[in-house]
């Protein structure tokens, strides 16, 4: 598991982390995690093969409550996939292969971390954009992000797209 930083600073809010991954081996109940809280893993996006059948389907944990196979993407061994996690001051967004899978509404983020359990995975071409970067406004301008950022929803919950 690796905490992702930008210029030596932990990522908490107003960032986008994107990259590629490739799964090379998997054991029992393997999963790849994109955690918004590296200390207790209560709030995290997952690529999770909870059936141990070679299909990593997006899932999540919010407040420690895990939900498997909720997303649409299907990532398999030896096939490159892309990911992106965007976290603003209000919400977090999880993309797999360019498609938005989940939005966490009103979930506190502390330290962004990526990692894996019971699987071998390579992460590469990692790109970090923060609110200090010129391209941050391009991230916020996405229609789906703008939709949730301008909503008045106050409940802490996951939205499955």
PDB file of C-alpha atoms in Angstrom:
ATOM      1  CA  UNK A   1       0.000   0.000   0.000  1.00  0.00           C
ATOM      2  CA  UNK A   2       1.305   3.422  -0.949  1.00  0.00           C
ATOM      3  CA  UNK A   3       0.228   6.844   0.259  1.00  0.00           C
ATOM      4  CA  UNK A   4       0.180   9.187  -2.727  1.00  0.00           C
ATOM      5  CA  UNK A   5       1.640  12.651  -2.222  1.00  0.00           C
ATOM      6  CA  UNK A   6       2.020  15.789  -4.311  1.00  0.00           C
ATOM      7  CA  UNK A   7       5.200  17.764  -3.734  1.00  0.00           C
ATOM      8  CA  UNK A   8       5.705  15.958  -0.418  1.00  0.00           C
ATOM      9  CA  UNK A   9       2.210  16.737   0.868  1.00  0.00           C
ATOM     10  CA  UNK A  10      -0.448  14.105   1.597  1.00  0.00           C
ATOM     11  CA  UNK A  11      -3.516  14.366  -0.619  1.00  0.00           C
ATOM     12  CA  UNK A  12      -6.655  15.162   1.359  1.00  0.00           C
ATOM     13  CA  UNK A  13      -8.945  17.325  -0.806  1.00  0.00           C
ATOM     14  CA  UNK A  14      -8.963  18.901  -4.259  1.00  0.00           C
ATOM     15  CA  UNK A  15      -6.952  16.376  -6.227  1.00  0.00           C
ATOM     16  CA  UNK A  16      -7.147  13.938  -9.095  1.00  0.00           C
ATOM     17  CA  UNK A  17      -4.986  10.805  -9.176  1.00  0.00           C
ATOM     18  CA  UNK A  18      -5.063   8.865 -12.421  1.00  0.00           C
ATOM     19  CA  UNK A  19      -3.017   6.122 -13.942  1.00  0.00           C
ATOM     20  CA  UNK A  20      -2.889   2.640 -15.330  1.00  0.00           C
ATOM     21  CA  UNK A  21      -2.807  -0.741 -13.682  1.00  0.00           C
ATOM     22  CA  UNK A  22      -2.266  -4.322 -14.665  1.00  0.00           C
ATOM     23  CA  UNK A  23      -3.122  -7.337 -12.504  1.00  0.00           C
ATOM     24  CA  UNK A  24      -0.581 -10.124 -12.909  1.00  0.00           C
ATOM     25  CA  UNK A  25      -1.682 -12.643 -10.282  1.00  0.00           C
ATOM     26  CA  UNK A  26      -4.588 -13.107  -7.881  1.00  0.00           C
ATOM     27  CA  UNK A  27      -5.273 -15.205  -4.805  1.00  0.00           C
ATOM     28  CA  UNK A  28      -8.443 -15.668  -2.766  1.00  0.00           C
ATOM     29  CA  UNK A  29     -10.780 -12.660  -2.439  1.00  0.00           C
ATOM     30  CA  UNK A  30      -8.298 -10.287  -4.114  1.00  0.00           C
ATOM     31  CA  UNK A  31      -8.904  -6.560  -4.340  1.00  0.00           C
ATOM     32  CA  UNK A  32      -7.261  -3.318  -5.336  1.00  0.00           C
ATOM     33  CA  UNK A  33      -8.050  -0.372  -3.104  1.00  0.00           C
ATOM     34  CA  UNK A  34      -8.152   3.358  -3.623  1.00  0.00           C
ATOM     35  CA  UNK A  35      -8.549   4.517  -0.048  1.00  0.00           C
ATOM     36  CA  UNK A  36      -9.581   7.992   1.023  1.00  0.00           C
ATOM     37  CA  UNK A  37      -8.478   7.188   4.576  1.00  0.00           C
ATOM     38  CA  UNK A  38      -5.209   5.274   4.818  1.00  0.00           C
ATOM     39  CA  UNK A  39      -5.505   4.688   8.557  1.00  0.00           C
ATOM     40  CA  UNK A  40      -8.675   2.612   8.861  1.00  0.00           C
ATOM     41  CA  UNK A  41      -9.882   1.976   5.286  1.00  0.00           C
ATOM     42  CA  UNK A  42     -13.454   2.941   6.151  1.00  0.00           C
ATOM     43  CA  UNK A  43     -13.987   4.831   2.888  1.00  0.00           C
ATOM     44  CA  UNK A  44     -12.477   3.323  -0.226  1.00  0.00           C
ATOM     45  CA  UNK A  45     -13.153   2.458  -3.818  1.00  0.00           C
ATOM     46  CA  UNK A  46     -12.325  -1.114  -4.826  1.00  0.00           C
ATOM     47  CA  UNK A  47     -11.660  -3.273  -7.830  1.00  0.00           C
ATOM     48  CA  UNK A  48     -12.700  -6.492  -6.175  1.00  0.00           C
ATOM     49  CA  UNK A  49     -12.804 -10.121  -7.243  1.00  0.00           C
ATOM     50  CA  UNK A  50     -14.878 -11.219  -4.267  1.00  0.00           C
ATOM     51  CA  UNK A  51     -15.926 -14.400  -6.104  1.00  0.00           C
ATOM     52  CA  UNK A  52     -12.280 -15.246  -6.900  1.00  0.00           C
ATOM     53  CA  UNK A  53     -13.174 -15.917 -10.529  1.00  0.00           C
ATOM     54  CA  UNK A  54     -10.753 -13.551 -12.282  1.00  0.00           C
ATOM     55  CA  UNK A  55     -13.195 -10.627 -12.697  1.00  0.00           C
ATOM     56  CA  UNK A  56     -12.385  -7.485 -10.729  1.00  0.00           C
ATOM     57  CA  UNK A  57     -15.628  -5.513 -10.543  1.00  0.00           C
ATOM     58  CA  UNK A  58     -15.843  -2.070  -8.914  1.00  0.00           C
ATOM     59  CA  UNK A  59     -17.094  -2.082  -5.351  1.00  0.00           C
ATOM     60  CA  UNK A  60     -16.677   0.193  -2.391  1.00  0.00           C
ATOM     61  CA  UNK A  61     -16.697   0.644   1.357  1.00  0.00           C
ATOM     62  CA  UNK A  62     -18.330   3.666   2.910  1.00  0.00           C
ATOM     63  CA  UNK A  63     -18.256   3.992   6.661  1.00  0.00           C
ATOM     64  CA  UNK A  64     -16.800   0.466   6.709  1.00  0.00           C
ATOM     65  CA  UNK A  65     -19.889  -1.005   4.978  1.00  0.00           C
ATOM     66  CA  UNK A  66     -18.626  -2.988   1.977  1.00  0.00           C
ATOM     67  CA  UNK A  67     -20.574  -3.402  -1.255  1.00  0.00           C
ATOM     68  CA  UNK A  68     -19.174  -5.773  -3.885  1.00  0.00           C
ATOM     69  CA  UNK A  69     -19.873  -5.915  -7.614  1.00  0.00           C
ATOM     70  CA  UNK A  70     -21.722  -2.623  -7.815  1.00  0.00           C
ATOM     71  CA  UNK A  71     -20.004  -1.128 -10.845  1.00  0.00           C
ATOM     72  CA  UNK A  72     -20.029  -1.798 -14.571  1.00  0.00           C
ATOM     73  CA  UNK A  73     -16.342  -2.222 -15.399  1.00  0.00           C
ATOM     74  CA  UNK A  74     -14.703  -5.646 -15.520  1.00  0.00           C
ATOM     75  CA  UNK A  75     -10.945  -5.696 -15.112  1.00  0.00           C
ATOM     76  CA  UNK A  76      -9.165  -8.994 -15.725  1.00  0.00           C
ATOM     77  CA  UNK A  77      -5.666 -10.360 -15.302  1.00  0.00           C
ATOM     78  CA  UNK A  78      -2.986  -9.247 -17.777  1.00  0.00           C
ATOM     79  CA  UNK A  79      -5.213  -6.546 -19.306  1.00  0.00           C
ATOM     80  CA  UNK A  80      -4.283  -2.897 -18.797  1.00  0.00           C
ATOM     81  CA  UNK A  81      -6.945  -0.737 -17.155  1.00  0.00           C
ATOM     82  CA  UNK A  82      -7.091   2.951 -16.322  1.00  0.00           C
ATOM     83  CA  UNK A  83      -8.324   4.511 -13.107  1.00  0.00           C
ATOM     84  CA  UNK A  84      -8.950   7.950 -11.701  1.00  0.00           C
ATOM     85  CA  UNK A  85     -10.016   9.190  -8.283  1.00  0.00           C
ATOM     86  CA  UNK A  86     -11.096  12.806  -7.973  1.00  0.00           C
ATOM     87  CA  UNK A  87     -11.690  14.242  -4.514  1.00  0.00           C
ATOM     88  CA  UNK A  88     -13.034  17.745  -3.964  1.00  0.00           C
ATOM     89  CA  UNK A  89     -13.879  19.455  -0.686  1.00  0.00           C
ATOM     90  CA  UNK A  90     -17.317  17.809  -0.850  1.00  0.00           C
ATOM     91  CA  UNK A  91     -17.284  14.548  -2.776  1.00  0.00           C
ATOM     92  CA  UNK A  92     -15.107  11.816  -4.337  1.00  0.00           C
ATOM     93  CA  UNK A  93     -15.432  10.252  -7.788  1.00  0.00           C
ATOM     94  CA  UNK A  94     -14.148   6.879  -9.043  1.00  0.00           C
ATOM     95  CA  UNK A  95     -13.523   6.230 -12.733  1.00  0.00           C
ATOM     96  CA  UNK A  96     -12.472   2.939 -14.345  1.00  0.00           C
ATOM     97  CA  UNK A  97     -11.468   2.871 -17.999  1.00  0.00           C
ATOM     98  CA  UNK A  98     -12.771   6.417 -18.422  1.00  0.00           C
ATOM     99  CA  UNK A  99     -16.267   5.764 -17.039  1.00  0.00           C
ATOM    100  CA  UNK A 100     -17.583   7.134 -13.772  1.00  0.00           C
ATOM    101  CA  UNK A 101     -18.514   4.187 -11.531  1.00  0.00           C
ATOM    102  CA  UNK A 102     -19.287   5.778  -8.135  1.00  0.00           C
ATOM    103  CA  UNK A 103     -19.604   9.092  -6.352  1.00  0.00           C
ATOM    104  CA  UNK A 104     -19.089   9.344  -2.600  1.00  0.00           C
ATOM    105  CA  UNK A 105     -21.164  12.242  -1.337  1.00  0.00           C
ATOM    106  CA  UNK A 106     -20.040  14.122   1.763  1.00  0.00           C
ATOM    107  CA  UNK A 107     -17.387  11.572   2.742  1.00  0.00           C
ATOM    108  CA  UNK A 108     -14.412  12.833   4.698  1.00  0.00           C
ATOM    109  CA  UNK A 109     -11.040  12.220   3.087  1.00  0.00           C
ATOM    110  CA  UNK A 110      -7.740  12.227   4.948  1.00  0.00           C
ATOM    111  CA  UNK A 111      -4.864  10.543   3.143  1.00  0.00           C
ATOM    112  CA  UNK A 112      -5.166   9.016  -0.305  1.00  0.00           C
ATOM    113  CA  UNK A 113      -3.610   5.594  -0.700  1.00  0.00           C
ATOM    114  CA  UNK A 114      -3.567   2.918  -3.381  1.00  0.00           C
ATOM    115  CA  UNK A 115      -2.739  -0.710  -2.786  1.00  0.00           C
ATOM    116  CA  UNK A 116      -3.800  -4.313  -3.136  1.00  0.00           C
ATOM    117  CA  UNK A 117      -4.501  -7.391  -1.061  1.00  0.00           C
ATOM    118  CA  UNK A 118      -4.171 -10.988  -2.233  1.00  0.00           C
ATOM    119  CA  UNK A 119      -3.213  -9.886  -5.724  1.00  0.00           C
ATOM    120  CA  UNK A 120      -0.133  -8.742  -7.629  1.00  0.00           C
ATOM    121  CA  UNK A 121      -0.749  -5.508  -9.495  1.00  0.00           C
ATOM    122  CA  UNK A 122       1.463  -2.929 -11.159  1.00  0.00           C
ATOM    123  CA  UNK A 123       0.511   0.754 -11.061  1.00  0.00           C
ATOM    124  CA  UNK A 124       2.151   3.056 -13.587  1.00  0.00           C
ATOM    125  CA  UNK A 125       1.833   6.350 -15.458  1.00  0.00           C
ATOM    126  CA  UNK A 126       0.472   7.908 -12.255  1.00  0.00           C
ATOM    127  CA  UNK A 127      -0.572  11.539 -12.684  1.00  0.00           C
ATOM    128  CA  UNK A 128      -1.531  13.835  -9.819  1.00  0.00           C
ATOM    129  CA  UNK A 129      -3.395  17.110 -10.331  1.00  0.00           C
ATOM    130  CA  UNK A 130      -4.184  19.365  -7.375  1.00  0.00           C
ATOM    131  CA  UNK A 131      -6.056  22.628  -6.984  1.00  0.00           C
ATOM    132  CA  UNK A 132      -2.683  24.366  -7.310  1.00  0.00           C
ATOM    133  CA  UNK A 133      -2.317  23.130 -10.901  1.00  0.00           C
ATOM    134  CA  UNK A 134      -3.587  25.008 -13.951  1.00  0.00           C
ATOM    135  CA  UNK A 135      -5.500  21.923 -15.141  1.00  0.00           C
ATOM    136  CA  UNK A 136      -7.573  21.567 -11.918  1.00  0.00           C
ATOM    137  CA  UNK A 137     -10.382  23.684 -13.372  1.00  0.00           C
ATOM    138  CA  UNK A 138     -10.585  21.250 -16.310  1.00  0.00           C
ATOM    139  CA  UNK A 139     -11.239  18.445 -13.833  1.00  0.00           C
ATOM    140  CA  UNK A 140     -13.998  20.417 -12.098  1.00  0.00           C
ATOM    141  CA  UNK A 141     -15.575  21.417 -15.418  1.00  0.00           C
ATOM    142  CA  UNK A 142     -16.639  17.845 -16.210  1.00  0.00           C
ATOM    143  CA  UNK A 143     -20.408  17.680 -16.470  1.00  0.00           C
ATOM    144  CA  UNK A 144     -20.795  14.774 -14.037  1.00  0.00           C
ATOM    145  CA  UNK A 145     -18.581  16.416 -11.417  1.00  0.00           C
ATOM    146  CA  UNK A 146     -20.306  19.765 -11.775  1.00  0.00           C
ATOM    147  CA  UNK A 147     -23.682  18.025 -11.295  1.00  0.00           C
ATOM    148  CA  UNK A 148     -22.764  16.696  -7.853  1.00  0.00           C
ATOM    149  CA  UNK A 149     -20.642  19.643  -6.753  1.00  0.00           C
ATOM    150  CA  UNK A 150     -23.602  21.958  -7.235  1.00  0.00           C
ATOM    151  CA  UNK A 151     -26.144  19.677  -5.540  1.00  0.00           C
ATOM    152  CA  UNK A 152     -27.529  20.441  -2.098  1.00  0.00           C
ATOM    153  CA  UNK A 153     -27.290  16.807  -0.928  1.00  0.00           C
ATOM    154  CA  UNK A 154     -25.984  16.610   2.644  1.00  0.00           C
ATOM    155  CA  UNK A 155     -26.248  12.872   3.359  1.00  0.00           C
ATOM    156  CA  UNK A 156     -23.088  10.767   3.503  1.00  0.00           C
ATOM    157  CA  UNK A 157     -23.646   8.070   0.889  1.00  0.00           C
ATOM    158  CA  UNK A 158     -22.427   6.323  -2.239  1.00  0.00           C
ATOM    159  CA  UNK A 159     -24.097   6.890  -5.594  1.00  0.00           C
ATOM    160  CA  UNK A 160     -23.755   4.043  -8.084  1.00  0.00           C
ATOM    161  CA  UNK A 161     -23.703   5.356 -11.633  1.00  0.00           C
TER     162      UNK A 161
END
